[in-house]
Structure formats: structure tokens, C-alpha cells
PDB file of N, CA and C in Angstrom:
ATOM      1  N   ARG H  69       0.848  -1.325  -0.465  1.00 51.00           N
ATOM      2  CA  ARG H  69      -0.063  -0.227  -0.036  1.00 51.00           C
ATOM      3  C   ARG H  69       1.052   0.872   0.209  1.00 51.00           C
ATOM      4  N   GLY H  70       0.703   1.985  -1.040  1.00 55.00           N
ATOM      5  CA  GLY H  70       1.054   3.304  -1.188  1.00 55.00           C
ATOM      6  C   GLY H  70      -0.062   4.448  -1.076  1.00 55.00           C
ATOM      7  N   TRP H  71       0.189   5.473  -0.312  1.00 64.00           N
ATOM      8  CA  TRP H  71      -0.905   6.538  -0.151  1.00 64.00           C
ATOM      9  C   TRP H  71      -2.205   6.528   0.024  1.00 64.00           C
ATOM     10  N   GLY H  72      -2.124   5.474   0.440  1.00 67.00           N
ATOM     11  CA  GLY H  72      -3.502   4.694   1.378  1.00 67.00           C
ATOM     12  C   GLY H  72      -3.851   3.865  -0.171  1.00 67.00           C
ATOM     13  N   VAL H  73      -3.623   3.624  -1.294  1.00 65.00           N
ATOM     14  CA  VAL H  73      -4.405   2.867  -2.380  1.00 65.00           C
ATOM     15  C   VAL H  73      -3.556   1.204  -2.626  1.00 65.00           C
ATOM     16  N   PRO H  74      -4.676   0.461  -2.767  1.00 75.00           N
ATOM     17  CA  PRO H  74      -3.596  -1.000  -2.815  1.00 75.00           C
ATOM     18  C   PRO H  74      -3.406  -1.266  -4.088  1.00 75.00           C
ATOM     19  N   LEU H  75      -1.796  -2.005  -3.873  1.00 73.00           N
ATOM     20  CA  LEU H  75      -0.512  -2.136  -4.752  1.00 73.00           C
ATOM     21  C   LEU H  75      -1.819  -2.454  -5.926  1.00 73.00           C
ATOM     22  N   ARG H  76      -2.856  -3.722  -6.031  1.00 76.00           N
ATOM     23  CA  ARG H  76      -3.613  -3.611  -7.089  1.00 76.00           C
ATOM     24  C   ARG H  76      -4.415  -2.509  -7.980  1.00 76.00           C
ATOM     25  N   ARG H  77      -4.354  -1.729  -7.013  1.00 78.00           N
ATOM     26  CA  ARG H  77      -5.426  -0.969  -7.927  1.00 78.00           C
ATOM     27  C   ARG H  77      -4.797   0.012  -8.857  1.00 78.00           C
ATOM     28  N   VAL H  78      -2.989   0.295  -8.284  1.00 78.00           N
ATOM     29  CA  VAL H  78      -2.390   1.753  -8.273  1.00 78.00           C
ATOM     30  C   VAL H  78      -1.647   0.198 -10.031  1.00 78.00           C
ATOM     31  N   LYS H  79      -0.766  -0.142  -9.725  1.00 79.00           N
ATOM     32  CA  LYS H  79      -1.568  -1.640 -11.285  1.00 79.00           C
ATOM     33  C   LYS H  79      -2.247  -1.980 -11.952  1.00 79.00           C
ATOM     34  N   SER H  80      -3.110  -1.390 -12.173  1.00 77.00           N
ATOM     35  CA  SER H  80      -4.634  -1.375 -13.009  1.00 77.00           C
ATOM     36  C   SER H  80      -4.605  -0.048 -13.534  1.00 77.00           C
ATOM     37  N   ALA H  81      -4.034   0.660 -12.295  1.00 80.00           N
ATOM     38  CA  ALA H  81      -4.684   2.132 -13.371  1.00 80.00           C
ATOM     39  C   ALA H  81      -3.395   2.511 -14.180  1.00 80.00           C
ATOM     40  N   LEU H  82      -1.867   1.846 -13.975  1.00 79.00           N
ATOM     41  CA  LEU H  82      -0.619   2.234 -14.396  1.00 79.00           C
ATOM     42  C   LEU H  82      -0.656   1.318 -16.049  1.00 79.00           C
ATOM     43  N   ARG H  83      -1.443   0.072 -16.004  1.00 78.00           N
ATOM     44  CA  ARG H  83      -2.022  -0.561 -17.080  1.00 78.00           C
ATOM     45  C   ARG H  83      -3.009   0.065 -18.231  1.00 78.00           C
ATOM     46  N   GLU H  84      -4.121   0.935 -17.315  1.00 81.00           N
ATOM     47  CA  GLU H  84      -5.367   1.149 -18.350  1.00 81.00           C
ATOM     48  C   GLU H  84      -4.479   3.167 -18.773  1.00 81.00           C
ATOM     49  N   LEU H  85      -3.462   3.436 -17.904  1.00 84.00           N
ATOM     50  CA  LEU H  85      -3.078   4.204 -18.796  1.00 84.00           C
ATOM     51  C   LEU H  85      -2.280   4.035 -20.192  1.00 84.00           C
ATOM     52  N   GLU H  86      -0.939   3.253 -19.564  1.00 80.00           N
ATOM     53  CA  GLU H  86      -0.653   2.623 -20.952  1.00 80.00           C
ATOM     54  C   GLU H  86      -1.315   2.344 -22.059  1.00 80.00           C
ATOM     55  N   ARG H  87      -2.609   1.934 -22.031  1.00 78.00           N
ATOM     56  CA  ARG H  87      -3.765   1.881 -22.945  1.00 78.00           C
ATOM     57  C   ARG H  87      -4.082   2.484 -23.332  1.00 78.00           C
ATOM     58  N   LYS H  88      -4.197   3.630 -22.646  1.00 82.00           N
ATOM     59  CA  LYS H  88      -4.913   5.108 -22.860  1.00 82.00           C
ATOM     60  C   LYS H  88      -4.122   5.890 -23.543  1.00 82.00           C
ATOM     61  N   THR H  89      -2.646   5.625 -22.914  1.00 81.00           N
ATOM     62  CA  THR H  89      -1.377   6.904 -23.984  1.00 81.00           C
ATOM     63  C   THR H  89      -1.288   5.844 -25.824  1.00 81.00           C
ATOM     64  N   PHE H  90      -1.830   4.680 -25.762  1.00 78.00           N
ATOM     65  CA  PHE H  90      -1.535   3.995 -27.109  1.00 78.00           C
ATOM     66  C   PHE H  90      -2.372   3.886 -27.530  1.00 78.00           C
ATOM     67  N   HIS H  91      -4.406   4.663 -27.646  1.00 76.00           N
ATOM     68  CA  HIS H  91      -5.233   4.893 -28.156  1.00 76.00           C
ATOM     69  C   HIS H  91      -4.905   6.414 -28.832  1.00 76.00           C
ATOM     70  N   LEU H  92      -4.659   7.239 -27.976  1.00 79.00           N
ATOM     71  CA  LEU H  92      -4.117   8.792 -28.224  1.00 79.00           C
ATOM     72  C   LEU H  92      -2.935   8.358 -29.266  1.00 79.00           C
ATOM     73  N   CYS H  93      -1.854   7.941 -29.409  1.00 76.00           N
ATOM     74  CA  CYS H  93      -1.796   7.749 -30.266  1.00 76.00           C
ATOM     75  C   CYS H  93      -2.077   7.776 -31.919  1.00 76.00           C
ATOM     76  N   GLY H  94      -3.632   7.025 -31.641  1.00 78.00           N
ATOM     77  CA  GLY H  94      -4.145   7.134 -33.148  1.00 78.00           C
ATOM     78  C   GLY H  94      -4.549   8.487 -33.548  1.00 78.00           C
ATOM     79  N   LEU H  95      -3.871   9.117 -32.933  1.00 80.00           N
ATOM     80  CA  LEU H  95      -4.032  11.406 -32.989  1.00 80.00           C
ATOM     81  C   LEU H  95      -3.043  11.893 -34.217  1.00 80.00           C
ATOM     82  N   LEU H  96      -2.338  10.226 -33.772  1.00 79.00           N
ATOM     83  CA  LEU H  96      -0.875  10.651 -35.210  1.00 79.00           C
ATOM     84  C   LEU H  96      -1.337  10.592 -36.345  1.00 79.00           C
ATOM     85  N   VAL H  97      -2.830   9.505 -36.717  1.00 79.00           N
ATOM     86  CA  VAL H  97      -3.171   9.770 -38.195  1.00 79.00           C
ATOM     87  C   VAL H  97      -3.387  10.884 -38.467  1.00 79.00           C
ATOM     88  N   PRO H  98      -4.581  11.913 -38.394  1.00 82.00           N
ATOM     89  CA  PRO H  98      -4.610  12.938 -39.073  1.00 82.00           C
ATOM     90  C   PRO H  98      -3.980  13.669 -38.777  1.00 82.00           C
ATOM     91  N   LEU H  99      -2.813  14.000 -37.719  1.00 83.00           N
ATOM     92  CA  LEU H  99      -1.958  15.384 -37.321  1.00 83.00           C
ATOM     93  C   LEU H  99      -0.909  15.461 -38.241  1.00 83.00           C
ATOM     94  N   ILE H 100      -0.809  13.904 -39.055  1.00 85.00           N
ATOM     95  CA  ILE H 100       0.421  13.046 -39.777  1.00 85.00           C
ATOM     96  C   ILE H 100      -0.223  13.804 -41.565  1.00 85.00           C
ATOM     97  N   HIS H 101      -1.226  14.030 -41.150  1.00 88.00           N
ATOM     98  CA  HIS H 101      -1.936  14.315 -42.358  1.00 88.00           C
ATOM     99  C   HIS H 101      -1.910  15.590 -43.340  1.00 88.00           C
ATOM    100  N   LEU H 102      -2.188  16.570 -41.997  1.00 88.00           N
ATOM    101  CA  LEU H 102      -2.433  17.618 -42.256  1.00 88.00           C
ATOM    102  C   LEU H 102      -0.635  17.485 -42.100  1.00 88.00           C
ATOM    103  N   ALA H 103       0.101  17.777 -41.965  1.00 89.00           N
ATOM    104  CA  ALA H 103       1.496  17.877 -42.024  1.00 89.00           C
ATOM    105  C   ALA H 103       1.946  17.394 -43.117  1.00 89.00           C
ATOM    106  N   LEU H 104       1.875  16.837 -43.788  1.00 91.00           N
ATOM    107  CA  LEU H 104       2.343  16.167 -44.509  1.00 91.00           C
ATOM    108  C   LEU H 104       1.667  16.993 -45.991  1.00 91.00           C
ATOM    109  N   LEU H 105       0.383  17.769 -45.351  1.00 92.00           N
ATOM    110  CA  LEU H 105      -0.385  18.545 -46.742  1.00 92.00           C
ATOM    111  C   LEU H 105       0.528  19.793 -46.777  1.00 92.00           C
ATOM    112  N   GLU H 106       0.564  19.875 -44.848  1.00 92.00           N
ATOM    113  CA  GLU H 106       1.053  21.570 -45.218  1.00 92.00           C
ATOM    114  C   GLU H 106       2.495  21.491 -45.626  1.00 92.00           C
ATOM    115  N   ALA H 107       3.458  19.985 -45.884  1.00 95.00           N
ATOM    116  CA  ALA H 107       5.095  20.102 -46.010  1.00 95.00           C
ATOM    117  C   ALA H 107       4.589  20.274 -47.260  1.00 95.00           C
ATOM    118  N   GLY H 108       4.152  20.392 -48.326  1.00 95.00           N
ATOM    119  CA  GLY H 108       3.702  20.117 -49.590  1.00 95.00           C
ATOM    120  C   GLY H 108       3.447  18.480 -50.326  1.00 95.00           C
ATOM    121  N   PHE H 109       3.326  17.744 -49.343  1.00 95.00           N
ATOM    122  CA  PHE H 109       2.609  16.297 -50.305  1.00 95.00           C
ATOM    123  C   PHE H 109       1.495  16.887 -50.603  1.00 95.00           C
ATOM    124  N   ARG H 110       0.593  16.472 -52.144  1.00 94.00           N
ATOM    125  CA  ARG H 110      -0.756  15.981 -52.534  1.00 94.00           C
ATOM    126  C   ARG H 110      -1.567  15.195 -51.219  1.00 94.00           C
ATOM    127  N   GLN H 111      -2.951  15.782 -51.889  1.00 92.00           N
ATOM    128  CA  GLN H 111      -3.782  14.644 -50.678  1.00 92.00           C
ATOM    129  C   GLN H 111      -3.722  13.196 -51.897  1.00 92.00           C
ATOM    130  N   ARG H 112      -4.065  13.139 -52.889  1.00 93.00           N
ATOM    131  CA  ARG H 112      -3.839  11.465 -53.965  1.00 93.00           C
ATOM    132  C   ARG H 112      -2.571  11.147 -52.636  1.00 93.00           C
ATOM    133  N   THR H 113      -0.825  11.709 -52.186  1.00 94.00           N
ATOM    134  CA  THR H 113      -0.162  10.451 -51.638  1.00 94.00           C
ATOM    135  C   THR H 113      -0.460  10.243 -50.276  1.00 94.00           C
ATOM    136  N   CYS H 114      -1.094  11.637 -49.888  1.00 91.00           N
ATOM    137  CA  CYS H 114      -1.788  11.180 -48.484  1.00 91.00           C
ATOM    138  C   CYS H 114      -1.815   9.790 -48.029  1.00 91.00           C
ATOM    139  N   ILE H 115      -4.131  10.192 -49.295  1.00 92.00           N
ATOM    140  CA  ILE H 115      -4.553   9.113 -49.327  1.00 92.00           C
ATOM    141  C   ILE H 115      -3.732   7.500 -49.095  1.00 92.00           C
ATOM    142  N   LEU H 116      -2.609   7.421 -49.874  1.00 92.00           N
ATOM    143  CA  LEU H 116      -2.236   6.698 -50.657  1.00 92.00           C
ATOM    144  C   LEU H 116      -0.917   5.288 -49.438  1.00 92.00           C
ATOM    145  N   MET H 117      -0.537   6.472 -48.919  1.00 90.00           N
ATOM    146  CA  MET H 117       0.163   6.054 -47.899  1.00 90.00           C
ATOM    147  C   MET H 117      -0.707   5.454 -46.734  1.00 90.00           C
ATOM    148  N   ALA H 118      -1.857   6.489 -46.666  1.00 89.00           N
ATOM    149  CA  ALA H 118      -3.158   6.024 -45.269  1.00 89.00           C
ATOM    150  C   ALA H 118      -3.845   4.034 -45.610  1.00 89.00           C
ATOM    151  N   TRP H 119      -3.967   4.341 -47.381  1.00 92.00           N
ATOM    152  CA  TRP H 119      -3.541   3.612 -47.440  1.00 92.00           C
ATOM    153  C   TRP H 119      -3.130   1.866 -46.883  1.00 92.00           C
ATOM    154  N   ALA H 120      -1.847   2.331 -46.911  1.00 91.00           N
ATOM    155  CA  ALA H 120      -0.518   1.089 -47.067  1.00 91.00           C
ATOM    156  C   ALA H 120      -0.194   1.025 -45.687  1.00 91.00           C
ATOM    157  N   ILE H 121      -0.704   2.233 -44.859  1.00 89.00           N
ATOM    158  CA  ILE H 121      -0.408   1.811 -43.536  1.00 89.00           C
ATOM    159  C   ILE H 121      -1.617   1.099 -42.872  1.00 89.00           C
ATOM    160  N   THR H 122      -2.503   1.911 -43.075  1.00 91.00           N
ATOM    161  CA  THR H 122      -4.250   0.986 -42.918  1.00 91.00           C
ATOM    162  C   THR H 122      -3.710  -1.049 -43.252  1.00 91.00           C
ATOM    163  N   SER H 123      -3.416  -0.778 -44.527  1.00 93.00           N
ATOM    164  CA  SER H 123      -3.313  -2.017 -45.021  1.00 93.00           C
ATOM    165  C   SER H 123      -2.212  -3.343 -43.964  1.00 93.00           C
ATOM    166  N   ILE H 124      -1.143  -1.996 -44.078  1.00 92.00           N
ATOM    167  CA  ILE H 124      -0.119  -3.346 -43.005  1.00 92.00           C
ATOM    168  C   ILE H 124      -0.626  -3.752 -41.882  1.00 92.00           C
ATOM    169  N   GLY H 125      -1.011  -2.720 -41.129  1.00 90.00           N
ATOM    170  CA  GLY H 125      -2.033  -2.623 -39.775  1.00 90.00           C
ATOM    171  C   GLY H 125      -2.847  -3.758 -39.746  1.00 90.00           C
ATOM    172  N   TRP H 126      -4.599  -4.208 -40.619  1.00 93.00           N
ATOM    173  CA  TRP H 126      -4.864  -5.041 -41.135  1.00 93.00           C
ATOM    174  C   TRP H 126      -4.625  -5.931 -40.753  1.00 93.00           C
ATOM    175  N   SER H 127      -3.055  -6.671 -41.808  1.00 95.00           N
ATOM    176  CA  SER H 127      -2.360  -8.118 -42.093  1.00 95.00           C
ATOM    177  C   SER H 127      -2.248  -7.863 -41.054  1.00 95.00           C
ATOM    178  N   ALA H 128      -0.998  -7.430 -39.917  1.00 93.00           N
ATOM    179  CA  ALA H 128      -0.593  -7.886 -38.515  1.00 93.00           C
ATOM    180  C   ALA H 128      -1.562  -7.866 -37.860  1.00 93.00           C
ATOM    181  N   ASP H 129      -2.668  -8.049 -37.498  1.00 92.00           N
ATOM    182  CA  ASP H 129      -3.410  -8.144 -36.576  1.00 92.00           C
ATOM    183  C   ASP H 129      -4.571  -9.146 -37.011  1.00 92.00           C
ATOM    184  N   LEU H 130      -4.786  -9.666 -38.824  1.00 96.00           N
ATOM    185  CA  LEU H 130      -5.409 -10.444 -38.545  1.00 96.00           C
ATOM    186  C   LEU H 130      -4.136 -11.833 -38.597  1.00 96.00           C
ATOM    187  N   ALA H 131      -3.092 -11.371 -38.656  1.00 96.00           N
ATOM    188  CA  ALA H 131      -1.895 -11.937 -38.672  1.00 96.00           C
ATOM    189  C   ALA H 131      -1.918 -12.926 -37.303  1.00 96.00           C
ATOM    190  N   ARG H 132      -1.873 -11.892 -36.124  1.00 94.00           N
ATOM    191  CA  ARG H 132      -1.954 -12.041 -34.950  1.00 94.00           C
ATOM    192  C   ARG H 132      -3.347 -12.830 -34.522  1.00 94.00           C
ATOM    193  N   LEU H 133      -4.362 -13.121 -35.133  1.00 95.00           N
ATOM    194  CA  LEU H 133      -5.555 -14.297 -34.678  1.00 95.00           C
ATOM    195  C   LEU H 133      -5.264 -15.170 -35.707  1.00 95.00           C
ATOM    196  N   HIS H 134      -4.528 -15.280 -36.216  1.00 96.00           N
ATOM    197  CA  HIS H 134      -5.027 -16.440 -37.476  1.00 96.00           C
ATOM    198  C   HIS H 134      -3.324 -17.722 -37.659  1.00 96.00           C
ATOM    199  N   ILE H 135      -1.878 -17.154 -37.079  1.00 96.00           N
ATOM    200  CA  ILE H 135      -0.350 -17.568 -36.794  1.00 96.00           C
ATOM    201  C   ILE H 135      -0.186 -17.896 -35.404  1.00 96.00           C
ATOM    202  N   PRO H 136       0.221 -18.482 -34.906  1.00 95.00           N
ATOM    203  CA  PRO H 136       0.091 -19.093 -33.344  1.00 95.00           C
ATOM    204  C   PRO H 136       2.038 -17.987 -33.524  1.00 95.00           C
ATOM    205  N   PHE H 137       2.749 -18.317 -33.955  1.00 96.00           N
ATOM    206  CA  PHE H 137       3.941 -17.456 -33.603  1.00 96.00           C
ATOM    207  C   PHE H 137       3.705 -16.199 -33.445  1.00 96.00           C
ATOM    208  N   VAL H 138       2.276 -15.117 -34.361  1.00 95.00           N
ATOM    209  CA  VAL H 138       2.760 -13.870 -34.361  1.00 95.00           C
ATOM    210  C   VAL H 138       2.365 -13.937 -32.920  1.00 95.00           C
ATOM    211  N   ALA H 139       1.035 -14.554 -32.309  1.00 92.00           N
ATOM    212  CA  ALA H 139       0.177 -14.405 -31.427  1.00 92.00           C
ATOM    213  C   ALA H 139       1.129 -14.046 -30.420  1.00 92.00           C
ATOM    214  N   ARG H 140       2.153 -15.333 -30.311  1.00 92.00           N
ATOM    215  CA  ARG H 140       2.551 -15.857 -28.742  1.00 92.00           C
ATOM    216  C   ARG H 140       3.853 -14.644 -29.332  1.00 92.00           C
ATOM    217  N   HIS H 141       4.083 -13.971 -29.945  1.00 93.00           N
ATOM    218  CA  HIS H 141       5.392 -12.471 -29.677  1.00 93.00           C
ATOM    219  C   HIS H 141       4.646 -11.209 -29.750  1.00 93.00           C
ATOM    220  N   TRP H 142       3.296 -11.259 -30.009  1.00 89.00           N
ATOM    221  CA  TRP H 142       2.767  -9.705 -30.296  1.00 89.00           C
ATOM    222  C   TRP H 142       3.205  -8.564 -29.724  1.00 89.00           C
ATOM    223  N   PRO H 143       4.294  -7.862 -30.040  1.00 87.00           N
ATOM    224  CA  PRO H 143       4.829  -6.651 -28.623  1.00 87.00           C
ATOM    225  C   PRO H 143       3.831  -6.116 -28.294  1.00 87.00           C
ATOM    226  N   LEU H 144       2.894  -6.114 -28.602  1.00 82.00           N
ATOM    227  CA  LEU H 144       1.367  -4.837 -27.590  1.00 82.00           C
ATOM    228  C   LEU H 144       0.253  -6.214 -26.883  1.00 82.00           C
ATOM    229  N   GLN H 145       0.712  -7.249 -26.762  1.00 84.00           N
ATOM    230  CA  GLN H 145      -0.356  -8.496 -25.761  1.00 84.00           C
ATOM    231  C   GLN H 145      -0.379  -7.751 -24.270  1.00 84.00           C
ATOM    232  N   THR H 146       0.213  -7.319 -23.586  1.00 82.00           N
ATOM    233  CA  THR H 146       0.375  -7.058 -22.340  1.00 82.00           C
ATOM    234  C   THR H 146      -0.770  -5.986 -22.530  1.00 82.00           C
ATOM    235  N   ILE H 147      -1.107  -4.849 -23.624  1.00 82.00           N
ATOM    236  CA  ILE H 147      -2.499  -4.191 -23.471  1.00 82.00           C
ATOM    237  C   ILE H 147      -3.602  -4.382 -23.682  1.00 82.00           C
ATOM    238  N   LEU H 148      -3.762  -5.827 -24.390  1.00 84.00           N
ATOM    239  CA  LEU H 148      -4.173  -6.343 -25.527  1.00 84.00           C
ATOM    240  C   LEU H 148      -5.784  -6.275 -23.871  1.00 84.00           C
ATOM    241  N   ARG H 149      -7.345  -6.120 -24.124  1.00 83.00           N
ATOM    242  CA  ARG H 149      -8.088  -7.292 -23.255  1.00 83.00           C
ATOM    243  C   ARG H 149      -8.484  -7.940 -23.098  1.00 83.00           C
ATOM    244  N   ASP H 150      -9.223  -9.372 -22.303  1.00 84.00           N
ATOM    245  CA  ASP H 150      -8.890 -10.789 -22.742  1.00 84.00           C
ATOM    246  C   ASP H 150     -10.259 -10.750 -23.931  1.00 84.00           C
ATOM    247  N   HIS H 151     -11.331 -10.507 -24.712  1.00 85.00           N
ATOM    248  CA  HIS H 151     -11.547 -10.648 -25.411  1.00 85.00           C
ATOM    249  C   HIS H 151     -10.753 -10.427 -26.961  1.00 85.00           C
ATOM    250  N   GLU H 152      -9.702  -8.992 -26.695  1.00 84.00           N
ATOM    251  CA  GLU H 152      -8.958  -8.908 -28.137  1.00 84.00           C
ATOM    252  C   GLU H 152      -8.313  -9.694 -28.314  1.00 84.00           C
ATOM    253  N   HIS H 153      -7.799 -10.721 -27.880  1.00 86.00           N
ATOM    254  CA  HIS H 153      -6.925 -12.114 -27.929  1.00 86.00           C
ATOM    255  C   HIS H 153      -7.599 -12.208 -29.116  1.00 86.00           C
ATOM    256  N   GLU H 154      -8.862 -12.780 -29.436  1.00 91.00           N
ATOM    257  CA  GLU H 154      -9.651 -13.210 -29.629  1.00 91.00           C
ATOM    258  C   GLU H 154     -10.690 -12.696 -31.177  1.00 91.00           C
ATOM    259  N   GLN H 155     -10.200 -11.362 -31.516  1.00 93.00           N
ATOM    260  CA  GLN H 155     -11.069 -10.238 -32.317  1.00 93.00           C
ATOM    261  C   GLN H 155     -10.304  -9.104 -33.042  1.00 93.00           C
ATOM    262  N   LEU H 156     -10.355  -8.854 -32.988  1.00 91.00           N
ATOM    263  CA  LEU H 156      -9.662  -7.771 -34.280  1.00 91.00           C
ATOM    264  C   LEU H 156      -9.400  -6.349 -33.350  1.00 91.00           C
ATOM    265  N   THR H 157      -8.067  -5.588 -32.876  1.00 87.00           N
ATOM    266  CA  THR H 157      -8.354  -4.682 -32.164  1.00 87.00           C
ATOM    267  C   THR H 157      -9.144  -3.652 -32.584  1.00 87.00           C
ATOM    268  N   GLY H 158      -9.466  -2.618 -31.829  1.00 87.00           N
ATOM    269  CA  GLY H 158     -10.074  -1.619 -32.203  1.00 87.00           C
ATOM    270  C   GLY H 158      -8.888  -0.430 -33.251  1.00 87.00           C
ATOM    271  N   GLY H 159      -8.124  -0.697 -33.391  1.00 86.00           N
ATOM    272  CA  GLY H 159      -6.927   0.087 -33.876  1.00 86.00           C
ATOM    273  C   GLY H 159      -7.459  -0.170 -35.800  1.00 86.00           C
ATOM    274  N   CYS H 160      -7.588  -1.066 -35.843  1.00 89.00           N
ATOM    275  CA  CYS H 160      -7.694  -1.712 -37.296  1.00 89.00           C
ATOM    276  C   CYS H 160      -9.076  -0.970 -37.510  1.00 89.00           C
ATOM    277  N   TYR H 161     -10.529  -1.010 -36.716  1.00 91.00           N
ATOM    278  CA  TYR H 161     -11.687  -0.120 -37.342  1.00 91.00           C
ATOM    279  C   TYR H 161     -11.313   1.043 -37.564  1.00 91.00           C
ATOM    280  N   PHE H 162     -10.772   1.804 -37.096  1.00 89.00           N
ATOM    281  CA  PHE H 162      -9.995   3.016 -36.326  1.00 89.00           C
ATOM    282  C   PHE H 162      -9.062   3.371 -37.602  1.00 89.00           C
ATOM    283  N   SER H 163      -8.477   3.105 -37.849  1.00 89.00           N
ATOM    284  CA  SER H 163      -7.560   3.127 -39.013  1.00 89.00           C
ATOM    285  C   SER H 163      -8.014   3.395 -40.577  1.00 89.00           C
ATOM    286  N   LEU H 164      -8.822   2.331 -40.186  1.00 91.00           N
ATOM    287  CA  LEU H 164     -10.182   1.686 -41.550  1.00 91.00           C
ATOM    288  C   LEU H 164     -10.906   3.257 -41.554  1.00 91.00           C
ATOM    289  N   GLY H 165     -11.255   4.113 -40.371  1.00 91.00           N
ATOM    290  CA  GLY H 165     -12.546   5.172 -40.838  1.00 91.00           C
ATOM    291  C   GLY H 165     -11.883   6.026 -40.871  1.00 91.00           C
ATOM    292  N   CYS H 166     -10.430   6.166 -40.487  1.00 89.00           N
ATOM    293  CA  CYS H 166      -9.480   7.098 -40.830  1.00 89.00           C
ATOM    294  C   CYS H 166     -10.134   7.328 -42.145  1.00 89.00           C
ATOM    295  N   THR H 167      -9.247   6.269 -42.473  1.00 91.00           N
ATOM    296  CA  THR H 167      -8.520   6.373 -44.166  1.00 91.00           C
ATOM    297  C   THR H 167      -9.731   6.856 -44.894  1.00 91.00           C
ATOM    298  N   LEU H 168     -11.089   5.622 -44.709  1.00 93.00           N
ATOM    299  CA  LEU H 168     -12.025   6.224 -45.406  1.00 93.00           C
ATOM    300  C   LEU H 168     -12.674   7.782 -45.747  1.00 93.00           C
ATOM    301  N   ALA H 169     -12.381   8.324 -44.578  1.00 92.00           N
ATOM    302  CA  ALA H 169     -12.585   9.959 -44.501  1.00 92.00           C
ATOM    303  C   ALA H 169     -11.908  10.825 -45.174  1.00 92.00           C
ATOM    304  N   MET H 170     -10.145  10.668 -45.454  1.00 91.00           N
ATOM    305  CA  MET H 170      -8.880  10.639 -46.059  1.00 91.00           C
ATOM    306  C   MET H 170      -9.541  10.584 -47.341  1.00 91.00           C
ATOM    307  N   THR H 171     -10.218   9.904 -47.953  1.00 93.00           N
ATOM    308  CA  THR H 171     -10.342   9.339 -49.265  1.00 93.00           C
ATOM    309  C   THR H 171     -11.713   9.716 -50.045  1.00 93.00           C
ATOM    310  N   VAL H 172     -12.694  10.346 -48.996  1.00 94.00           N
ATOM    311  CA  VAL H 172     -14.017  10.734 -49.604  1.00 94.00           C
ATOM    312  C   VAL H 172     -14.405  12.268 -49.035  1.00 94.00           C
ATOM    313  N   SER H 173     -13.352  12.584 -48.366  1.00 91.00           N
ATOM    314  CA  SER H 173     -13.061  14.445 -48.093  1.00 91.00           C
ATOM    315  C   SER H 173     -12.519  14.889 -48.128  1.00 91.00           C
ATOM    316  N   PRO H 174     -12.610  16.359 -48.620  1.00 89.00           N
ATOM    317  CA  PRO H 174     -11.720  16.774 -47.974  1.00 89.00           C
ATOM    318  C   PRO H 174     -10.639  17.209 -47.433  1.00 89.00           C
ATOM    319  N   PRO H 175      -9.731  17.602 -46.814  1.00 84.00           N
ATOM    320  CA  PRO H 175      -8.815  17.615 -45.849  1.00 84.00           C
ATOM    321  C   PRO H 175      -9.763  18.336 -45.306  1.00 84.00           C
ATOM    322  N   ASP H 176     -10.181  19.783 -44.933  1.00 81.00           N
ATOM    323  CA  ASP H 176     -10.634  20.203 -43.964  1.00 81.00           C
ATOM    324  C   ASP H 176     -11.864  19.068 -43.409  1.00 81.00           C
ATOM    325  N   VAL H 177     -12.814  18.416 -44.037  1.00 84.00           N
ATOM    326  CA  VAL H 177     -13.108  17.387 -43.475  1.00 84.00           C
ATOM    327  C   VAL H 177     -12.748  15.981 -42.811  1.00 84.00           C
ATOM    328  N   SER H 178     -12.066  15.482 -43.300  1.00 79.00           N
ATOM    329  CA  SER H 178     -11.116  14.403 -42.795  1.00 79.00           C
ATOM    330  C   SER H 178     -10.803  14.755 -41.573  1.00 79.00           C
ATOM    331  N   SER H 179     -10.038  15.681 -40.947  1.00 74.00           N
ATOM    332  CA  SER H 179      -8.741  15.627 -40.495  1.00 74.00           C
ATOM    333  C   SER H 179      -9.824  15.856 -39.006  1.00 74.00           C
ATOM    334  N   CYS H 180     -11.728  16.501 -39.453  1.00 75.00           N
ATOM    335  CA  CYS H 180     -12.025  16.652 -38.445  1.00 75.00           C
ATOM    336  C   CYS H 180     -12.886  15.464 -37.952  1.00 75.00           C
ATOM    337  N   ALA H 181     -13.004  14.261 -39.220  1.00 65.00           N
ATOM    338  CA  ALA H 181     -13.807  13.398 -38.303  1.00 65.00           C
ATOM    339  C   ALA H 181     -12.500  12.845 -37.583  1.00 65.00           C
TER     340      ALA H 181
END
């Protein structure tokens, strides 16, 4: 016990903080998109990069689900919730949503989505 908080609660809070930090990294997608546009990259180039990144992410997560070696050596398995060990993670759907928004919307709109 430290500061009147049971140690298991501290460990749980730290694990959740680690998950939330990982989720915040999802904000890098629209931020990088905007930064590349500001740096002079064309919208089409940004969209192609987003589709490449999304495809790699989906492929990796599908490999985690269907290839035991990948599942055993998955680098972020400590932050997965129990149900996420058997299904695609939310990151796949988030990246797909961002990429679709970039594809069908102008940059002003897609960065807000």
C-alpha cells in the first residue's frame, strides 16, 4: 500500500494508462496527414500512404489472430483486453475509418472526422 491505495489498484491504473496512451497515438494519423499536406504533399499521396499503413495494420492484426507464432510474439499483448485476444483490435477499425474519411472527404473535413 502506498498513499492509502492498494498496490493492485495502482497496477491496474498504470496498465489502463498504458492503453490510453496507445489510443492517443491514433491521433497521429490525422495530425500526420495535415503535416504532410502543409509540407506540400498532395492529397492523393497522403491517401495512398494512409491505405498502405491501414493495410499493413490489418494484415498484422489478422496475422496475430491466425498465426500462432505471431500471437505468441505480439509486442503489445500486455495491453490487450481478454476479448481482444480473439478478435481484431479497435485500431484496425479506427485506421480504416480515418483512411476512408481521407479518401472521400476534402482535407478540412477528414481531419475533423
